[in-house]
Coordinates of C-alpha atoms in Angstrom, one line a residue:
X1 CA -99.7 -54.0 44.5
X2 CA -99.7 -50.2 44.9
X3 CA -96.3 -50.6 46.5
X4 CA -95.1 -52.5 43.5
X5 CA -96.4 -50.0 41.1
X6 CA -94.7 -47.2 43.0
X7 CA -91.4 -49.0 42.9
X8 CA -91.8 -49.6 39.1
X9 CA -92.6 -45.9 38.6
X10 CA -89.5 -44.9 40.7
X11 CA -87.4 -47.3 38.6
X12 CA -88.7 -45.9 35.3
X13 CA -88.0 -42.4 36.5
X14 CA -84.5 -43.2 37.4
X15 CA -83.9 -44.9 34.1
X16 CA -85.3 -41.9 32.2
X17 CA -83.1 -39.6 34.3
X18 CA -80.0 -41.7 33.5
X19 CA -80.9 -41.7 29.9
X20 CA -81.3 -37.9 29.8
X21 CA -78.0 -37.4 31.6
X22 CA -76.3 -39.7 29.1
X23 CA -77.8 -37.9 26.2
X24 CA -76.7 -34.5 27.6
X25 CA -73.2 -35.7 28.1
X26 CA -73.0 -37.1 24.6
X27 CA -74.4 -33.9 23.2
X28 CA -71.8 -31.9 25.1
X29 CA -69.0 -34.2 23.9
X30 CA -70.3 -34.0 20.3
X31 CA -70.4 -30.2 20.5
X32 CA -66.9 -30.2 22.0
X33 CA -65.7 -32.5 19.2
X34 CA -67.4 -30.4 16.6
X35 CA -65.7 -27.3 18.1
X36 CA -62.4 -29.0 18.1
X37 CA -62.8 -30.2 14.6
X38 CA -63.8 -26.7 13.5
X39 CA -60.7 -25.2 15.2
X40 CA -58.4 -27.8 13.6
X41 CA -60.0 -27.1 10.2
X42 CA -59.6 -23.3 10.7
X43 CA -56.0 -23.8 11.7
X44 CA -55.2 -26.0 8.7
X45 CA -57.0 -23.5 6.4
X46 CA -55.0 -20.6 8.0
X47 CA -51.7 -22.4 7.6
X48 CA -52.6 -23.3 4.0
X49 CA -53.5 -19.7 3.3
X50 CA -50.2 -18.4 4.9
X51 CA -48.2 -21.0 2.9
X52 CA -50.0 -19.9 -0.3
X53 CA -49.3 -16.3 0.5
X54 CA -45.7 -17.0 1.1
X55 CA -45.4 -19.0 -2.1
X56 CA -47.2 -16.1 -4.0
X57 CA -44.8 -13.6 -2.5
X58 CA -41.8 -15.8 -3.3
X59 CA -43.1 -16.1 -6.9
X60 CA -43.6 -12.3 -7.1
X61 CA -40.0 -11.7 -5.9
X62 CA -38.7 -14.3 -8.3
X63 CA -40.7 -12.7 -11.2
X64 CA -39.4 -9.3 -10.3
X65 CA -35.8 -10.5 -10.2
X66 CA -36.4 -12.3 -13.5
X67 CA -37.9 -9.3 -15.1
X68 CA -34.8 -7.2 -14.0
X69 CA -32.5 -9.8 -15.5
X70 CA -34.5 -10.1 -18.7
X71 CA -34.5 -6.3 -19.1
X72 CA -30.7 -6.5 -19.6
X73 CA -30.0 -7.5 -23.2
X74 CA -27.7 -10.4 -22.6
X75 CA -26.7 -13.4 -24.7
X76 CA -29.2 -15.6 -22.8
X77 CA -32.0 -13.2 -23.8
X78 CA -31.0 -11.9 -27.2
X79 CA -28.8 -14.7 -28.5
X80 CA -26.7 -14.2 -31.6
X81 CA -26.5 -10.7 -32.9
X82 CA -26.8 -9.4 -36.4
X83 CA -27.2 -6.1 -38.2
X84 CA -30.4 -5.0 -39.9
X85 CA -30.0 -1.6 -41.7
X86 CA -28.3 0.6 -39.1
X87 CA -29.5 -1.4 -36.1
X88 CA -27.9 -4.1 -34.1
X89 CA -30.6 -6.8 -33.5
X90 CA -31.0 -10.0 -31.5
X91 CA -31.9 -13.4 -32.9
X92 CA -35.6 -12.6 -32.7
X93 CA -35.3 -9.3 -34.6
X94 CA -35.5 -7.1 -31.5
X95 CA -33.3 -3.9 -31.4
X96 CA -30.3 -4.4 -29.1
X97 CA -28.2 -1.7 -27.5
X98 CA -24.9 -2.8 -25.8
X99 CA -23.5 -0.7 -23.0
X100 CA -20.4 -1.6 -21.0
X101 CA -16.8 -1.1 -20.4
X102 CA -13.4 -1.5 -22.1
X103 CA -10.3 -2.7 -20.4
X104 CA -7.1 -0.7 -20.7
X105 CA -4.4 -2.5 -22.5
X106 CA -4.5 -6.0 -21.2
X107 CA -0.7 -6.3 -21.3
X108 CA -0.4 -3.4 -18.9
X109 CA -3.4 -4.1 -16.7
X110 CA -4.0 -7.9 -16.8
X111 CA -5.3 -8.0 -13.2
X112 CA -8.7 -6.5 -14.3
X113 CA -9.4 -9.5 -16.6
X114 CA -11.0 -11.5 -13.8
X115 CA -14.4 -13.2 -13.5
X116 CA -15.3 -11.7 -10.2
X117 CA -15.0 -8.2 -11.7
X118 CA -16.9 -9.0 -14.8
X119 CA -19.7 -10.5 -12.7
X120 CA -19.7 -7.3 -10.6
X121 CA -20.1 -5.2 -13.8
X122 CA -22.9 -7.5 -14.9
X123 CA -24.9 -7.6 -11.7
X124 CA -24.3 -4.2 -10.1
X125 CA -23.5 -2.0 -13.0
X126 CA -26.0 -3.6 -15.4
X127 CA -23.3 -3.8 -18.1
X128 CA -23.9 -6.3 -20.9
X129 CA -20.6 -6.1 -22.7
X130 CA -16.9 -6.1 -22.1
X131 CA -14.2 -5.0 -24.5
X132 CA -10.8 -6.7 -24.4
X133 CA -8.3 -4.2 -25.6
X134 CA -5.1 -5.8 -26.9
X135 CA -2.5 -3.2 -28.0
X136 CA -0.6 -4.2 -31.1
X137 CA 2.4 -1.8 -31.1
X138 CA 2.8 -0.2 -27.7
X139 CA 5.0 -1.5 -24.8
X140 CA 4.0 -5.2 -24.4
X141 CA 2.1 -5.0 -27.7
X142 CA 1.2 -8.2 -29.7
X143 CA 3.3 -7.2 -32.7
X144 CA 6.2 -5.6 -30.9
X145 CA 7.7 -7.0 -27.7
X146 CA 4.7 -8.7 -26.2
X147 CA 4.3 -12.4 -25.3
X148 CA 1.8 -13.5 -27.9
X149 CA 0.7 -16.7 -26.1
X150 CA 0.3 -14.8 -22.8
X151 CA -1.8 -12.2 -24.6
X152 CA -3.9 -14.7 -26.3
X153 CA -4.5 -16.5 -23.0
X154 CA -5.7 -13.3 -21.5
X155 CA -8.1 -12.9 -24.4
X156 CA -9.3 -16.5 -24.0
X157 CA -9.8 -16.0 -20.3
X158 CA -11.6 -12.7 -20.9
X159 CA -14.0 -14.3 -23.4
X160 CA -14.7 -17.2 -21.0
X161 CA -15.3 -14.9 -18.0
X162 CA -17.7 -12.7 -20.0
X163 CA -19.5 -15.8 -21.3
X164 CA -19.9 -17.3 -17.8
X165 CA -21.4 -13.9 -16.7
X166 CA -23.9 -13.8 -19.6
X167 CA -22.2 -10.9 -21.4
X168 CA -21.2 -10.0 -24.9
X169 CA -17.5 -9.5 -25.4
X170 CA -15.3 -7.7 -28.0
X171 CA -11.9 -9.0 -29.1
X172 CA -10.2 -5.7 -29.9
X173 CA -7.1 -5.5 -32.2
X174 CA -6.0 -2.2 -30.6
X175 CA -3.9 -0.4 -33.2
X176 CA -2.8 3.1 -32.1
X177 CA 0.8 4.1 -32.5
X178 CA 1.1 1.9 -35.5
X179 CA -1.4 4.2 -37.3
X180 CA -2.2 2.1 -40.3
X181 CA -3.7 -1.4 -39.8
X182 CA -1.9 -2.7 -42.9
X183 CA 1.4 -2.3 -41.0
X184 CA 0.7 -5.6 -39.1
X185 CA -1.9 -7.1 -41.4
X186 CA -0.3 -10.5 -41.6
X187 CA -0.2 -10.8 -37.8
X188 CA -3.9 -9.6 -37.7
X189 CA -4.9 -12.3 -40.2
X190 CA -3.2 -15.0 -38.2
X191 CA -4.6 -13.8 -34.9
X192 CA -8.2 -13.5 -36.1
X193 CA -8.0 -16.8 -37.9
X194 CA -7.0 -18.5 -34.7
X195 CA -9.4 -16.6 -32.3
X196 CA -12.4 -17.0 -34.6
X197 CA -11.8 -20.7 -34.9
X198 CA -11.5 -21.1 -31.1
X199 CA -14.7 -19.0 -30.5
X200 CA -16.7 -20.4 -33.4
X201 CA -19.3 -21.9 -31.0
X202 CA -19.7 -18.7 -29.0
X203 CA -22.7 -16.5 -29.9
X204 CA -21.5 -13.6 -27.8
X205 CA -18.1 -12.7 -29.4
X206 CA -17.7 -9.5 -31.6
X207 CA -14.5 -8.9 -33.5
X208 CA -13.0 -5.4 -33.7
X209 CA -10.3 -5.5 -36.4
X210 CA -8.7 -2.1 -36.1
X211 CA -9.2 0.2 -33.1
X212 CA -8.2 3.7 -34.2
X213 CA -6.5 4.2 -37.6
X214 CA -4.7 7.5 -37.6
X215 CA -1.7 9.4 -38.9
X216 CA -3.3 10.2 -42.2
X217 CA -4.5 6.6 -42.9
X218 CA -7.2 6.9 -45.5
X219 CA -10.5 5.1 -45.6
X220 CA -9.4 3.3 -48.8
X221 CA -6.5 1.8 -46.9
X222 CA -8.7 0.7 -44.0
X223 CA -11.2 -0.8 -46.4
X224 CA -8.6 -2.7 -48.2
X225 CA -7.3 -4.1 -44.9
X226 CA -10.8 -5.0 -43.8
X227 CA -11.5 -6.9 -47.1
X228 CA -8.6 -9.2 -46.3
X229 CA -9.3 -9.8 -42.6
X230 CA -13.1 -10.2 -42.8
X231 CA -13.0 -13.4 -44.9
X232 CA -10.7 -15.0 -42.4
X233 CA -13.2 -14.4 -39.6
X234 CA -16.1 -15.4 -41.8
X235 CA -14.5 -18.8 -42.5
X236 CA -15.0 -19.7 -38.8
X237 CA -17.7 -17.4 -37.7
X238 CA -19.9 -16.8 -40.7
X239 CA -22.5 -14.6 -38.8
X240 CA -20.4 -12.8 -36.1
X241 CA -20.6 -9.0 -35.9
X242 CA -17.4 -7.4 -37.1
X243 CA -16.4 -3.8 -36.2
X244 CA -14.3 -1.8 -38.6
X245 CA -12.4 1.4 -37.5
X246 CA -12.6 4.6 -39.4
X247 CA -10.0 7.3 -40.2
X248 CA -8.7 9.9 -37.8
X249 CA -9.0 7.9 -34.6
X250 CA -12.3 6.4 -35.7
X251 CA -14.1 9.7 -36.2
X252 CA -14.5 10.1 -40.0
X253 CA -17.5 7.8 -40.3
X254 CA -18.8 10.0 -43.0
X255 CA -16.1 8.6 -45.3
X256 CA -17.2 5.1 -44.6
X257 CA -20.9 6.1 -45.2
X258 CA -19.9 7.4 -48.6
X259 CA -18.1 4.2 -49.6
X260 CA -19.1 1.3 -47.3
X261 CA -17.7 -2.3 -47.4
X262 CA -19.9 -4.5 -49.6
X263 CA -20.3 -8.2 -50.0
X264 CA -20.5 -9.0 -46.3
X265 CA -23.3 -8.8 -43.7
X266 CA -23.1 -7.9 -40.1
X267 CA -20.5 -5.2 -40.5
X268 CA -20.5 -2.1 -38.3
X269 CA -18.3 0.9 -38.2
X270 CA -16.8 2.4 -35.1
X271 CA -16.9 6.0 -33.9
X272 CA -14.9 7.1 -30.8
X273 CA -15.3 10.3 -28.9
X274 CA -14.0 12.1 -25.8
X275 CA -16.6 14.4 -24.5
X276 CA -14.3 17.3 -23.4
X277 CA -12.9 17.5 -27.0
X278 CA -15.6 16.1 -29.4
X279 CA -18.9 17.9 -29.2
X280 CA -21.6 19.0 -31.6
X281 CA -19.6 18.7 -34.8
X282 CA -18.8 15.0 -34.3
X283 CA -22.3 14.2 -33.0
X284 CA -23.6 15.7 -36.2
X285 CA -21.2 13.7 -38.3
X286 CA -22.4 10.5 -36.5
X287 CA -26.1 11.2 -36.9
X288 CA -25.7 12.2 -40.5
X289 CA -23.9 8.9 -41.2
X290 CA -26.6 6.9 -39.5
X291 CA -29.3 8.7 -41.4
X292 CA -27.4 7.8 -44.6
X293 CA -27.6 4.2 -43.7
X294 CA -24.3 3.4 -41.9
X295 CA -24.5 1.1 -38.8
X296 CA -22.3 2.7 -36.1
X297 CA -21.0 1.2 -32.9
X298 CA -19.2 3.5 -30.3
X299 CA -16.6 1.0 -29.1
X300 CA -14.7 3.5 -27.1
X301 CA -15.5 6.9 -25.4
X302 CA -14.6 8.9 -22.4
X303 CA -15.9 11.9 -20.6
X304 CA -12.6 13.7 -20.5
X305 CA -10.5 15.1 -23.4
X306 CA -9.1 13.2 -26.3
X307 CA -5.8 12.4 -24.5
X308 CA -7.7 10.2 -22.1
X309 CA -6.8 12.7 -19.4
X310 CA -7.4 16.3 -18.5
X311 CA -10.7 18.0 -18.0
X312 CA -14.0 16.2 -17.6
X313 CA -17.1 17.5 -19.3
X314 CA -20.2 15.9 -17.9
X315 CA -22.5 18.2 -19.8
X316 CA -21.1 17.1 -23.1
X317 CA -21.0 13.5 -22.0
X318 CA -24.7 13.6 -21.1
X319 CA -25.4 15.2 -24.5
X320 CA -23.7 12.3 -26.2
X321 CA -25.6 9.7 -24.2
X322 CA -28.9 11.3 -25.1
X323 CA -28.1 11.1 -28.8
X324 CA -26.7 7.6 -28.6
X325 CA -29.9 6.4 -26.8
X326 CA -32.1 8.2 -29.3
X327 CA -30.4 6.3 -32.2
X328 CA -30.0 3.1 -30.1
X329 CA -26.3 3.1 -30.7
X330 CA -24.2 0.8 -28.5
X331 CA -21.4 2.5 -26.4
X332 CA -18.5 1.2 -24.4
X333 CA -16.5 3.4 -21.9
X334 CA -12.7 3.6 -21.6
X335 CA -11.2 2.3 -19.3
X336 CA -11.1 -0.3 -16.5
X337 CA -7.9 0.6 -14.7
X338 CA -6.4 2.6 -11.8
X339 CA -4.1 4.4 -14.1
X340 CA -3.4 8.0 -13.1
X341 CA -5.6 9.5 -15.8
X342 CA -9.1 10.9 -15.7
X343 CA -10.5 8.3 -18.1
X344 CA -9.7 5.5 -15.7
X345 CA -12.8 4.5 -13.7
X346 CA -10.8 3.5 -10.6
X347 CA -8.9 5.9 -8.4
X348 CA -5.1 5.6 -8.8
X349 CA -4.6 4.8 -5.1
X350 CA -7.0 1.8 -5.2
X351 CA -5.3 -1.5 -5.6
X352 CA -8.2 -3.9 -5.4
X353 CA -9.4 -5.6 -8.6
X354 CA -13.1 -6.2 -7.7
X355 CA -15.6 -5.3 -5.0
X356 CA -15.4 -1.6 -5.6
X357 CA -17.2 0.9 -3.4
X358 CA -18.4 4.3 -4.5
X359 CA -15.4 5.9 -2.9
X360 CA -13.1 3.7 -4.9
X361 CA -14.4 5.1 -8.2
X362 CA -12.9 8.1 -10.0
X363 CA -15.2 10.9 -11.2
X364 CA -15.4 9.1 -14.6
X365 CA -16.3 5.8 -12.8
X366 CA -19.0 7.4 -10.7
X367 CA -20.5 9.1 -13.7
X368 CA -20.4 5.8 -15.7
X369 CA -22.0 3.8 -12.8
X370 CA -24.9 6.2 -12.8
X371 CA -25.4 6.1 -16.5
X372 CA -25.4 2.3 -16.7
X373 CA -27.6 1.8 -13.7
X374 CA -29.9 4.9 -14.4
X375 CA -29.3 6.0 -10.8
X376 CA -29.3 9.8 -10.2
X377 CA -26.6 10.0 -7.6
X378 CA -23.9 12.4 -8.7
X379 CA -20.4 13.0 -7.4
X380 CA -20.3 16.4 -9.0
X381 CA -23.6 17.9 -8.1
X382 CA -25.5 19.0 -5.0
X383 CA -29.3 19.4 -5.1
X384 CA -28.7 23.0 -6.2
X385 CA -26.1 22.0 -8.8
X386 CA -22.4 22.6 -9.1
X387 CA -20.8 25.9 -8.3
X388 CA -18.7 27.3 -11.1
X389 CA -15.8 29.6 -10.6
X390 CA -13.5 31.4 -13.0
X391 CA -11.2 33.0 -10.4
X392 CA -7.5 32.6 -11.0
X393 CA -4.9 31.9 -8.2
X394 CA -1.3 32.3 -9.0
X395 CA 1.4 30.5 -7.0
X396 CA 5.2 30.6 -7.5
X397 CA 7.5 28.0 -6.2
X398 CA 11.2 28.7 -5.6
X399 CA 11.1 31.5 -8.1
X400 CA 11.2 29.1 -11.0
X401 CA 7.7 27.8 -11.6
X402 CA 4.5 29.7 -11.8
X403 CA 1.3 27.9 -11.3
X404 CA -2.0 29.3 -12.6
X405 CA -4.9 27.4 -11.0
X406 CA -8.6 27.6 -12.0
X407 CA -11.3 26.3 -9.7
X408 CA -13.4 24.5 -12.3
X409 CA -16.1 23.1 -10.0
X410 CA -17.1 23.0 -6.4
X411 CA -19.7 20.5 -5.0
X412 CA -20.9 18.7 -1.9
X413 CA -21.2 15.0 -1.6
X414 CA -21.9 12.9 1.5
X415 CA -21.5 16.0 3.6
X416 CA -18.0 16.8 2.2
X417 CA -17.0 19.8 0.1
X418 CA -15.0 19.0 -3.1
X419 CA -13.0 21.3 -5.3
X420 CA -11.7 20.6 -8.8
X421 CA -8.8 22.6 -10.1
X422 CA -7.1 22.8 -13.4
X423 CA -3.4 24.0 -13.5
X424 CA -1.0 25.4 -15.9
X425 CA 2.7 25.1 -14.8
X426 CA 5.1 27.6 -16.4
X427 CA 8.9 27.6 -16.3
X428 CA 9.7 31.2 -15.5
X429 CA 13.5 30.6 -15.3
X430 CA 15.8 31.4 -18.1
X431 CA 16.8 27.8 -18.5
X432 CA 15.0 24.7 -19.8
X433 CA 14.1 22.0 -17.2
X434 CA 13.7 18.3 -17.5
X435 CA 11.4 18.0 -14.5
X436 CA 9.5 20.3 -12.2
X437 CA 7.9 20.3 -8.7
X438 CA 5.6 22.8 -7.1
X439 CA 3.8 23.1 -3.8
X440 CA 0.2 24.4 -3.8
X441 CA -0.8 25.8 -0.5
X442 CA -4.4 26.2 0.7
X443 CA -6.1 28.2 3.5
X444 CA -6.9 25.0 5.4
X445 CA -6.1 21.3 5.5
X446 CA -7.0 19.2 2.4
X447 CA -7.5 15.5 1.4
X448 CA -6.6 14.4 -2.1
X449 CA -9.5 12.7 -3.9
X450 CA -8.3 12.4 -7.5
X451 CA -5.5 13.8 -9.8
X452 CA -4.1 13.6 -13.3
X453 CA -0.9 14.3 -15.2
X454 CA 1.4 14.5 -12.3
X455 CA 2.6 12.9 -9.1
X456 CA 0.7 14.2 -6.0
X457 CA 0.8 13.9 -2.3
X458 CA -1.2 16.0 0.3
X459 CA 0.4 17.1 3.6
X460 CA -1.7 19.2 5.9
X461 CA -2.7 22.4 3.9
X462 CA -0.2 21.7 1.1
X463 CA -0.4 19.7 -2.1
X464 CA 2.9 18.6 -3.5
X465 CA 2.9 18.1 -7.3
X466 CA 5.8 16.9 -9.5
X467 CA 6.0 16.2 -13.2
X468 CA 5.7 12.8 -14.9
X469 CA 7.8 11.6 -17.8
X470 CA 5.8 13.1 -20.5
X471 CA 5.4 16.7 -19.2
X472 CA 8.6 17.4 -17.3
X473 CA 10.6 18.9 -20.1
X474 CA 9.8 22.6 -20.3
X475 CA 11.8 25.1 -22.3
X476 CA 12.6 28.5 -20.8
X477 CA 9.3 30.2 -20.6
X478 CA 7.5 27.0 -21.6
X479 CA 4.4 25.7 -19.9
X480 CA 2.3 22.5 -19.6
X481 CA -1.4 22.3 -19.1
X482 CA -4.0 19.6 -18.4
X483 CA -2.6 19.2 -14.9
X484 CA -5.3 19.0 -12.3
X485 CA -6.7 17.5 -9.1
X486 CA -9.8 17.2 -6.9
X487 CA -9.4 17.8 -3.2
X488 CA -11.9 17.9 -0.3
X489 CA -11.7 20.3 2.6
X490 CA -13.6 22.9 4.6
X491 CA -16.1 25.3 3.1
X492 CA -14.5 28.2 1.5
X493 CA -11.3 26.3 0.7
X494 CA -9.0 28.4 -1.6
X495 CA -5.5 28.3 -3.0
X496 CA -3.3 30.8 -1.2
X497 CA -1.6 33.3 -3.5
X498 CA 2.1 33.7 -3.0
X499 CA 3.9 36.8 -4.3

């Protein structure tokens, strides 16, 4: 009996031990499972958090990009424009300032009417308007020997390219040598009737009906012309903004202010300036007209002189921009081309029609890029500012031509030294000449960066310059100015004086 009890006790002990071992194993497995579950949960939570962070960052970037886009006053943001008092406004009543670029004559430089370039101006230059300048009387002009259908197709293409890039666009009836807009009034009426009908569904098209009346054309004559053209546009585009030129190459806005066009809304009056010629007096004329209630639009300006060529005056250009921004006046720069003149934004040696680098731009182009983008990079200034010089260097060539060169500016950019010179070429012979050529020699080798009013080539330390068609004729003792260039070279670069 005792033996049986002992066996039973042993059996119970073994069962209890087995039960304990099983319980411990299950507890360990449970803990392991719990730990695994916790790890999985933490991994999922971590991945979810990372995903949410990435989404948040993506949204932030998207919002930033969207805010940059919305900061540009484009048709998708401001819609149809109108005029309230002196101010251009959007469809929600917000003040609008348009800033952009004008083509040169589209008959002469049609290659720059392309969508890729317009998109580049919109995205990289932050421009919100393009002006399509169609000359009326010059070579290839609409009213002279130009192909009317070809020119209208260029305008149509330009409007569509600007529209696709979310930009406003000006259709510019670019009178100049024809002086008085009434000279081709019938053609203007037909043109604007057709164009305004075709673009009647566009909310981004502005019509400029006479670029620069001149040659003594009075405000009364301009006003009479406008009163015949405006109704034609209004028949198809009842609310479109219309720009009217003013006397003396669109400078005498005071005369328009004293006797504005009545009976129509959304009319603005153009003022044009070139900073090296037009300074405080014209700025005062403009601000006085605005203060008197005249809505002004600067549909053309340059930072050189009124010829579209010659000296550049950044200080006056900056003074203009300050006043224009103060009054919230829209302004459009002349011109998109590689023409050999200082108002062109592209260097004359550059043949591409889009994808421009900093080095492809002229001094005017680099200045304009900075103004439109609000970047502070300057091609004409070092940290310490430009170095001015008034020293004169005289060079004679073959005993016939005398060149007086003035170093206007000297600056450093991207580790290079640049020098800007203005020249006066004088015929010192006793006979008139139909063309001229001079060599300007420096004290070391040079590279030509930009030039105007001449044909130029650099060879070692010598710059070869010859006349162009409009400045080659010099009487005996006569001279021509506004010839100039920018070269780069070693520090201390100077023109060598020849006796």
